[in-house]
């Protein structure tokens, strides 16, 4: 594809991507845009120029402050809209070329939450992460619990505290249990991130009927980078027997551009062999994992960034289709805008561990940063940045980043 916007090719937002997001800028209320290179394209302006006329999309949809209603038009419409944008950006005669209101430099835009998230579920689908956490929190000899290879373990999270990249994270306070003595209350001393990816539901399913594993991708609109902030000391004391609660629900951060499954098509790959064989409702056809390169950087206040982890989404033991089939197999329905996060994405090597808990082995092996300071967990003032991109020959499709800075606990 030969795009008349120059300089986009080697960026996350090449012509092969065309993600969707919500932006605002001087004189522009929050609305739907796409990213191309370092520019944001105002899709309301593009719609007024009639490029989407064949789709009969009501004009006000482009000026809504979430993507929910746009996504709800269905993939036949949204996939074609993306294709039209690609065609116009490659058409030297395009009507878009003569309009000076169409593009805004990304640096002048504010990005907003792309969707209103109704429900949020967090899975636990990396075998390396689940094994590491099992060793650290429970039993080094039997790290994986007996159910883990038979079903994609998950829990229902909190949608209200999912926030967009750039918003600060306030260190949570809570109840923790020192090794000796009674529980105490105070700011978390073990604040951590989790490197995850989220997928956004693009189609409602019916209460009482499940989504078959081989149809699951019809219900997935696209993906974002997802940082599932975690307070390990609060988590460790509270999680038995019902699982994560206040150690998790104080915040989760996402990247602002939703990369469609269409854009990820060239990056499909096989997942790890599942042994023992899974039950029939979890058996899928084809390639359902995606080769998405991931990295995490920690930047101390006023300092330089340190890349502390490089991982890959393709390591996931349970794929998105299996997660969605399992989530709905009991009749639970999903709705447009729901968010499903993967679980921390760790690889086999120590430098591919997707959380500080694993990197510092629960504080036993602190990580040394390039300014000489060490971290077992995050310090106030630290900024955590996660990036994700796919590369296949000359084709690059990326997610940009999700970034947030840690602020001290309130009235600490
Ligand atoms: Mn998580």
mmCIF file of N, CA, C and O and ligand atoms in Angstrom, residues 120 122-123 155 194 196 228 230 248 343-344, ligand 1:
data_model
loop_
_atom_site.group_PDB
_atom_site.id
_atom_site.type_symbol
_atom_site.label_atom_id
_atom_site.label_comp_id
_atom_site.label_asym_id
_atom_site.label_seq_id
_atom_site.Cartn_x
_atom_site.Cartn_y
_atom_site.Cartn_z
ATOM 1 N N UNK A 120 -15.454 -5.813 33.127
ATOM 2 C CA UNK A 120 -14.033 -6.110 32.901
ATOM 3 C C UNK A 120 -13.681 -7.431 33.561
ATOM 4 O O UNK A 120 -14.022 -7.672 34.730
ATOM 5 N N UNK A 122 -10.373 -10.216 34.087
ATOM 6 C CA UNK A 122 -8.933 -10.427 33.948
ATOM 7 C C UNK A 122 -8.637 -11.916 33.990
ATOM 8 O O UNK A 122 -9.057 -12.611 34.921
ATOM 9 N N UNK A 123 -7.951 -12.391 32.956
ATOM 10 C CA UNK A 123 -7.546 -13.791 32.921
ATOM 11 C C UNK A 123 -6.153 -13.959 33.535
ATOM 12 O O UNK A 123 -5.568 -12.993 34.069
ATOM 13 N N UNK A 155 -10.990 -13.802 36.755
ATOM 14 C CA UNK A 155 -11.851 -13.243 37.800
ATOM 15 C C UNK A 155 -12.501 -11.988 37.253
ATOM 16 O O UNK A 155 -12.013 -11.380 36.308
ATOM 17 N N UNK A 194 1.417 -4.978 35.876
ATOM 18 C CA UNK A 194 1.346 -6.249 35.160
ATOM 19 C C UNK A 194 1.233 -5.941 33.679
ATOM 20 O O UNK A 194 0.328 -5.207 33.252
ATOM 21 N N UNK A 196 0.032 -6.635 30.344
ATOM 22 C CA UNK A 196 -1.051 -7.440 29.769
ATOM 23 C C UNK A 196 -1.523 -6.791 28.471
ATOM 24 O O UNK A 196 -1.176 -5.652 28.166
ATOM 25 N N UNK A 228 -2.257 -3.807 34.404
ATOM 26 C CA UNK A 228 -3.091 -4.184 35.554
ATOM 27 C C UNK A 228 -2.296 -3.929 36.837
ATOM 28 O O UNK A 228 -1.669 -4.822 37.385
ATOM 29 N N UNK A 230 -1.011 -3.563 40.464
ATOM 30 C CA UNK A 230 -1.247 -4.549 41.524
ATOM 31 C C UNK A 230 -0.478 -4.166 42.784
ATOM 32 O O UNK A 230 0.706 -3.833 42.703
ATOM 33 N N UNK A 248 -6.089 -4.987 43.420
ATOM 34 C CA UNK A 248 -6.151 -4.851 41.965
ATOM 35 C C UNK A 248 -7.061 -3.731 41.501
ATOM 36 O O UNK A 248 -6.830 -3.147 40.436
ATOM 37 N N UNK A 343 -4.104 -11.343 31.436
ATOM 38 C CA UNK A 343 -3.206 -11.836 32.479
ATOM 39 C C UNK A 343 -1.789 -11.435 32.101
ATOM 40 O O UNK A 343 -1.490 -11.189 30.921
ATOM 41 N N UNK A 344 -0.947 -11.347 33.103
ATOM 42 C CA UNK A 344 0.447 -10.923 32.901
ATOM 43 C C UNK A 344 1.128 -11.813 31.875
ATOM 44 O O UNK A 344 1.022 -13.041 31.946
HETATM 45 MN MN1 LIG B 1 -3.692 -9.207 36.036
#
